[in-house]
XYZ file of N, CA, C and O in Angstrom:
500
model
N 26.636 -52.522 -14.242
C 26.617 -52.063 -14.592
C 24.559 -51.212 -14.763
O 24.233 -50.016 -14.682
N 24.088 -51.727 -14.394
C 22.481 -51.325 -13.429
C 22.773 -50.658 -12.519
O 21.947 -50.052 -12.817
N 23.483 -51.812 -11.338
C 24.017 -49.958 -10.246
C 24.618 -49.316 -10.549
O 24.556 -48.019 -9.953
N 25.704 -48.739 -12.017
C 25.441 -48.035 -12.071
C 24.950 -46.561 -12.642
O 24.876 -45.496 -12.536
N 23.839 -46.887 -13.597
C 22.441 -46.357 -14.318
C 22.130 -46.088 -12.381
O 21.236 -44.671 -12.408
N 21.516 -46.533 -11.935
C 21.012 -45.731 -10.834
C 20.950 -46.318 -10.203
O 20.949 -44.034 -9.866
N 22.622 -45.337 -9.848
C 23.797 -43.824 -9.093
C 23.957 -43.426 -9.760
O 23.737 -41.806 -9.136
N 23.237 -42.799 -11.003
C 23.749 -41.802 -12.249
C 22.353 -41.159 -11.712
O 22.705 -40.187 -11.829
N 21.904 -41.854 -11.552
C 20.006 -41.089 -11.741
C 19.223 -40.757 -10.505
O 18.875 -39.790 -10.353
N 19.945 -41.637 -9.448
C 19.868 -40.773 -7.860
C 21.063 -39.599 -7.672
O 20.441 -38.625 -6.930
N 22.166 -39.715 -8.618
C 23.473 -37.978 -8.581
C 22.434 -37.343 -9.163
O 22.883 -36.020 -8.295
N 22.244 -37.979 -10.422
C 21.647 -36.458 -10.484
C 19.892 -35.893 -10.217
O 19.851 -35.016 -10.256
N 19.293 -36.947 -9.982
C 18.120 -36.247 -8.712
C 18.771 -35.611 -8.193
O 18.223 -33.809 -7.652
N 19.702 -35.896 -6.972
C 20.032 -35.292 -6.078
C 20.526 -33.547 -6.572
O 20.083 -33.059 -5.756
N 21.580 -33.630 -7.719
C 21.776 -32.339 -8.142
C 20.749 -31.785 -8.726
O 20.414 -30.418 -8.655
N 19.661 -32.113 -8.868
C 18.649 -31.294 -10.283
C 17.814 -30.680 -8.698
O 17.542 -29.473 -9.069
N 18.026 -31.985 -7.304
C 17.010 -31.215 -6.747
C 17.921 -29.167 -5.712
O 17.442 -28.357 -5.097
N 19.300 -29.891 -5.678
C 19.504 -28.274 -4.691
C 19.996 -27.347 -6.201
O 19.722 -26.479 -5.500
N 19.453 -27.589 -7.364
C 20.290 -26.784 -7.909
C 18.727 -26.102 -8.034
O 18.237 -24.839 -7.994
N 17.090 -26.622 -8.420
C 16.355 -26.182 -7.950
C 16.192 -25.110 -7.285
O 14.855 -24.418 -6.539
N 16.123 -26.082 -5.981
C 15.930 -25.221 -4.423
C 16.956 -24.024 -4.611
O 16.241 -23.127 -3.951
N 18.327 -23.839 -4.603
C 18.919 -22.589 -4.993
C 17.797 -21.095 -4.930
O 17.609 -20.298 -5.464
N 17.120 -21.703 -6.892
C 16.977 -20.947 -7.816
C 14.988 -20.443 -6.896
O 14.542 -19.603 -7.427
N 14.590 -21.649 -5.902
C 13.911 -20.939 -5.327
C 13.757 -19.537 -4.035
O 12.146 -19.214 -3.311
N 14.425 -19.021 -3.886
C 15.252 -18.458 -2.842
C 14.443 -17.106 -2.973
O 14.072 -16.363 -4.514
N 12.999 -16.980 -2.350
C 12.261 -15.427 -2.710
C 13.418 -14.574 -1.846
O 13.192 -14.251 -0.764
N 12.399 -14.033 -2.803
C 13.171 -12.344 -2.893
C 12.245 -11.303 -2.571
O 11.330 -11.134 -3.042
N 12.021 -10.025 -2.114
C 11.741 -9.439 -1.189
C 11.600 -8.119 -2.727
O 12.112 -7.712 -2.766
N 10.510 -7.548 -2.237
C 10.329 -6.468 -3.508
C 10.352 -5.415 -3.227
O 10.523 -4.717 -3.530
N 10.477 -5.186 -1.518
C 10.906 -4.311 -0.842
C 12.416 -3.460 -0.784
O 13.254 -4.724 -0.976
N 12.185 -2.728 -0.920
C 13.492 -1.709 -1.922
C 14.226 -0.647 -0.412
O 13.212 -0.205 -0.746
N 15.104 -1.251 0.728
C 14.734 0.271 1.343
C 15.651 1.519 0.823
O 15.835 2.830 1.504
N 16.025 1.082 -0.677
C 17.063 2.205 -1.070
C 16.216 2.772 -2.393
O 16.306 3.935 -2.936
N 14.553 2.982 -2.566
C 14.018 3.065 -3.115
C 13.008 3.921 -2.246
O 12.324 3.409 -1.338
N 12.622 5.614 -2.957
C 12.243 6.095 -2.201
C 10.413 5.768 -3.496
O 10.227 5.207 -4.492
N 9.233 5.787 -1.908
C 7.842 5.662 -2.530
C 6.808 6.369 -2.766
O 7.489 7.023 -1.676
N 5.986 6.220 -3.185
C 4.910 7.460 -2.741
C 3.913 6.901 -2.365
O 3.126 5.639 -2.962
N 2.563 6.886 -0.680
C 1.789 5.620 -0.881
C 0.668 6.475 -0.615
O 0.452 8.222 -0.148
N -0.603 6.603 -0.614
C -2.039 6.811 0.355
C -2.346 5.890 1.287
O -2.610 4.940 1.488
N -2.767 6.313 3.154
C -4.305 6.074 3.238
C -5.602 5.626 2.148
O -5.893 6.860 2.413
N -5.244 4.370 2.707
C -6.686 4.121 2.390
C -8.116 3.386 3.066
O -8.785 3.429 3.296
N -7.075 3.284 4.722
C -7.744 2.528 5.782
C -6.590 3.161 7.015
O -5.639 2.740 7.108
N -7.688 3.506 7.987
C -7.066 3.955 9.495
C -8.055 3.633 10.514
O -8.971 4.733 10.764
N -7.179 3.394 11.524
C -8.277 2.346 12.397
C -7.333 2.967 13.867
O -6.440 1.485 13.741
N -7.297 3.604 14.730
C -6.530 3.055 16.736
C -4.458 2.793 15.721
O -4.495 1.805 16.118
N -4.321 3.474 15.058
C -3.093 3.552 14.564
C -2.878 2.713 13.394
O -1.603 2.209 12.989
N -3.530 1.655 12.761
C -3.512 0.489 12.259
C -4.151 1.040 11.011
O -4.671 1.707 10.665
N -2.916 1.142 9.508
C -3.398 1.815 8.691
C -3.156 0.943 6.937
O -2.483 -0.489 8.153
N -3.823 0.936 6.407
C -3.273 0.134 5.512
C -2.994 1.202 4.024
O -3.750 2.498 3.522
N -2.128 1.387 3.342
C -1.588 1.689 2.776
C -1.328 1.567 0.933
O -1.031 0.301 1.042
N -1.672 2.278 -0.062
C -1.723 1.506 -1.533
C -0.573 2.223 -1.875
O -0.328 4.187 -1.807
N 0.708 1.814 -2.368
C 1.493 2.848 -3.089
C 1.309 3.536 -4.244
O -0.275 2.217 -5.378
N 1.946 4.406 -5.298
C 0.550 4.754 -6.104
C 1.607 5.150 -7.511
O 1.294 6.391 -8.206
N 2.560 4.666 -6.630
C 3.823 5.261 -8.266
C 4.818 6.227 -7.939
O 4.620 7.524 -7.322
N 6.064 6.398 -8.575
C 6.224 5.671 -9.638
C 6.518 4.232 -9.461
O 6.812 3.080 -10.073
N 7.366 4.154 -8.847
C 7.961 2.635 -7.751
C 6.418 2.206 -7.091
O 5.870 2.201 -5.968
N 6.169 0.627 -6.754
C 5.377 0.129 -6.438
C 5.944 -1.385 -5.282
O 6.748 -1.548 -6.159
N 4.656 -1.454 -4.146
C 4.985 -2.261 -3.459
C 3.441 -2.883 -3.524
O 2.809 -1.805 -2.781
N 3.715 -4.178 -2.430
C 2.331 -4.377 -1.962
C 1.869 -5.800 -2.249
O 2.144 -5.879 -3.723
N 0.312 -5.760 -1.328
C -0.353 -7.096 -2.369
C -1.055 -6.431 -3.897
O -1.349 -5.650 -3.340
N -1.324 -7.534 -4.274
C -2.324 -7.454 -5.608
C -3.014 -7.616 -5.358
O -4.050 -9.413 -5.076
N -4.439 -7.955 -5.448
C -5.973 -7.919 -5.777
C -6.424 -8.723 -4.581
O -7.491 -8.978 -4.283
N -6.145 -7.438 -3.233
C -6.548 -7.190 -2.179
C -7.945 -6.764 -2.300
O -8.134 -6.050 -2.666
N -8.814 -7.617 -1.360
C -9.921 -7.021 -1.640
C -10.910 -6.491 -0.422
O -10.696 -7.840 0.469
N -11.177 -5.529 -0.065
C -10.906 -5.665 2.576
C -13.062 -5.589 2.468
O -13.265 -6.608 0.578
N -13.114 -6.072 3.727
C -14.816 -6.725 3.523
C -16.151 -5.664 3.429
O -16.878 -5.643 3.270
N -15.155 -4.393 3.206
C -16.284 -3.600 2.822
C -16.728 -3.496 1.542
O -17.239 -2.272 0.814
N -16.251 -4.244 0.701
C -17.149 -4.357 -0.391
C -16.776 -3.164 -1.676
O -17.073 -3.628 -2.957
N -15.454 -3.005 -1.719
C -14.554 -2.333 -2.612
C -14.097 -3.735 -4.327
O -13.918 -5.033 -3.973
N -13.708 -2.705 -5.385
C -12.684 -3.545 -5.947
C -12.288 -4.227 -5.651
O -10.853 -3.089 -4.214
N -11.354 -4.812 -5.995
C -10.297 -5.455 -5.263
C -9.125 -4.060 -5.689
O -9.007 -3.883 -7.151
N -7.500 -3.359 -4.440
C -6.874 -3.293 -5.269
C -5.188 -3.940 -5.336
O -5.445 -4.667 -4.187
N -4.494 -3.251 -6.115
C -3.201 -3.610 -5.636
C -2.048 -2.720 -5.369
O -2.989 -1.120 -5.143
N -0.920 -3.404 -5.030
C -0.277 -2.331 -4.628
C -0.378 -1.904 -3.132
O -0.327 -0.614 -2.584
N -1.425 -2.392 -2.336
C -1.291 -2.739 -0.949
C -0.812 -3.758 0.288
O -0.340 -4.451 0.199
N -0.886 -2.517 1.954
C 0.096 -3.003 2.185
C -0.250 -2.381 3.956
O -0.918 -1.191 2.994
N 0.074 -3.189 5.232
C -0.162 -3.199 6.168
C 1.421 -2.147 6.556
O 1.850 -2.754 6.438
N 0.395 -0.935 7.325
C 1.389 -0.270 8.448
C 2.568 -1.252 9.454
O 1.167 -1.639 10.444
N 3.539 -1.478 9.525
C 4.588 -2.536 10.673
C 4.488 -1.985 11.970
O 4.289 -2.105 12.684
N 5.110 0.028 11.851
C 5.431 0.179 12.615
C 4.166 1.969 13.369
O 4.493 2.425 12.372
N 3.124 0.869 13.909
C 2.698 1.538 14.060
C 2.921 2.879 14.741
O 1.925 4.280 14.968
N 2.799 2.325 16.041
C 4.607 3.276 16.584
C 4.057 4.657 16.677
O 4.302 5.613 16.290
N 5.646 3.887 15.606
C 6.150 5.190 14.180
C 5.778 7.032 13.802
O 5.572 7.298 13.351
N 4.601 5.480 13.068
C 3.740 6.059 12.013
C 2.505 6.879 12.088
O 2.905 7.966 11.606
N 2.174 6.504 13.196
C 1.201 7.069 13.575
C -0.272 7.305 13.400
O -0.516 6.602 12.652
N -1.335 8.255 13.683
C -2.315 8.282 13.003
C -2.638 8.806 11.360
O -1.966 10.216 11.779
N -2.899 8.464 11.065
C -3.385 9.139 9.911
C -4.363 9.155 8.606
O -5.175 8.478 9.675
N -4.756 10.481 8.347
C -6.167 10.170 7.691
C -5.851 10.221 6.777
O -5.088 9.956 6.243
N -7.400 8.801 6.234
C -7.884 8.358 4.950
C -7.770 9.839 3.557
O -8.339 10.466 4.033
N -6.729 9.156 2.392
C -6.347 10.152 1.624
C -4.883 10.886 2.118
O -4.723 11.831 0.871
N -4.946 11.157 3.093
C -3.110 11.360 3.117
C -2.797 10.691 2.012
O -2.057 9.631 2.615
N -1.428 11.655 1.656
C -0.449 10.584 0.299
C 0.749 11.791 1.450
O 1.470 12.101 1.715
N 2.026 10.741 1.208
C 3.433 11.008 1.763
C 4.547 10.127 0.425
O 4.175 9.063 -0.419
N 5.755 10.218 0.926
C 6.525 9.957 0.313
C 7.410 8.420 1.568
O 6.978 9.631 2.489
N 8.022 7.499 1.472
C 8.710 7.187 2.136
C 9.523 6.203 1.103
O 9.240 6.055 0.860
N 10.264 4.891 2.337
C 11.452 4.315 2.662
C 10.724 3.404 3.235
O 10.313 3.260 4.317
N 11.307 2.135 2.820
C 11.464 1.004 3.605
C 12.365 1.343 4.618
O 13.761 1.247 4.081
N 12.025 0.417 5.964
C 13.156 0.107 7.353
C 12.945 -0.843 7.860
O 12.044 -1.548 7.811
N 13.743 -1.569 8.664
C 13.394 -2.197 9.077
C 12.849 -2.023 10.458
O 12.336 -1.396 10.622
N 12.682 -3.375 10.409
C 11.134 -3.894 11.545
C 11.772 -3.170 13.199
O 12.827 -3.304 13.034
N 10.393 -2.754 13.710
C 11.183 -2.130 14.639
C 10.418 -2.169 15.787
O 8.869 -2.712 16.185
N 10.645 -2.794 17.341
C 9.350 -2.557 18.240
C 8.379 -2.078 18.613
O 8.924 -0.407 17.793
N 6.926 -2.096 18.654
C 5.914 -1.209 19.015
C 5.451 -0.914 20.457
O 5.415 -2.157 21.090
N 5.868 -0.213 21.513
C 5.526 0.012 22.871
C 4.991 0.987 22.878
O 5.433 1.985 23.779
N 3.834 1.670 22.449
C 3.180 2.448 22.084
C 1.425 2.143 22.374
O 1.500 0.918 22.444
N 0.631 2.506 22.729
C -0.571 2.660 23.638
C -1.373 1.921 22.143
O -1.571 3.652 20.930
N -2.201 1.282 21.452
C -2.881 1.140 21.095
C -4.112 0.316 21.106
O -4.447 -0.316 21.435
N -5.713 0.664 20.080
C -6.391 0.015 20.800
C -6.760 -1.363 19.599
O -5.648 -1.378 19.082
N -6.672 -2.720 20.155
C -6.907 -3.692 20.333
C -7.828 -4.282 19.208
O -8.218 -5.179 18.521
N -8.407 -2.821 18.317
C -10.060 -3.279 17.612
C -9.557 -4.400 16.667
O -7.932 -3.892 15.634
N -10.043 -5.086 15.559
C -9.338 -5.627 15.015
C -9.723 -4.888 13.138
O -11.335 -4.741 13.536
N -8.923 -4.883 12.392
C -9.139 -3.607 10.953
C -9.047 -5.327 9.887
O -8.305 -6.011 10.337
N -9.617 -4.840 9.183
C -9.184 -5.946 7.504
C -8.428 -5.447 7.252
O -8.487 -3.973 6.569
N -7.554 -5.738 7.232
C -6.012 -5.713 6.210
C -5.708 -6.125 5.241
O -5.129 -7.487 5.947
N -4.802 -6.055 4.188
C -3.462 -6.569 3.818
C -2.819 -7.528 4.649
O -2.510 -7.419 5.978
N -2.827 -8.952 4.622
C -0.901 -9.289 5.307
C 0.476 -9.144 4.294
O 1.259 -9.420 6.294
N 0.840 -8.742 4.037
C 2.045 -7.687 3.342
C 2.017 -6.400 4.326
O 0.975 -5.671 4.795
N 3.310 -6.586 4.866
C 3.121 -5.213 5.674
C 4.164 -5.006 5.831
O 5.710 -6.007 5.993
N 4.474 -3.378 5.603
C 6.398 -3.185 5.639
C 6.038 -2.107 6.889
O 5.194 -1.565 7.360
N 6.858 -2.027 7.721
C 7.717 -0.615 8.383
C 7.994 0.452 7.683
O 9.487 -0.048 6.414
N 7.871 1.525 7.516
C 8.044 2.429 6.654
C 8.012 3.963 7.422
O 7.799 3.512 8.979
N 9.376 4.444 6.600
C 9.539 6.413 7.473
C 9.412 7.342 6.442
O 9.768 6.962 5.349
N 8.767 7.996 6.531
C 8.547 9.189 5.456
C 10.191 9.816 5.596
O 11.129 10.484 6.377
N 9.644 10.323 4.208
C 10.732 10.857 3.604
C 10.400 12.263 2.757
O 9.022 12.230 2.270
N 11.257 13.666 3.206
C 10.574 14.612 2.412
C 10.605 14.409 0.877
O 11.142 13.682 -0.091
């Protein structure tokens, strides 16, 4: 009887861990079928930081750059800087999320303060 209880507890614990592990699958907040609107808030040597401005949002919340601003929400780094190109601060555009792309262009190695969340994006009309 004691062995049966111990076996039942072990079996129950194993099943509980499996169920919980299945529920922990991290889902991406980026949806490649959704069109987003964004504005460039930082741009240095092809490295750009974009803030999504709605109606659909994605990116980090509460990001504070070293330039001493208030915490910003819905910000991300542009991962495909070669395809995105150099943009000016304040430029607004519509975009979609695309799969990561290889980056084979010349760019400066200057380190900029940027969110750790990064997306490859494609401009859309």
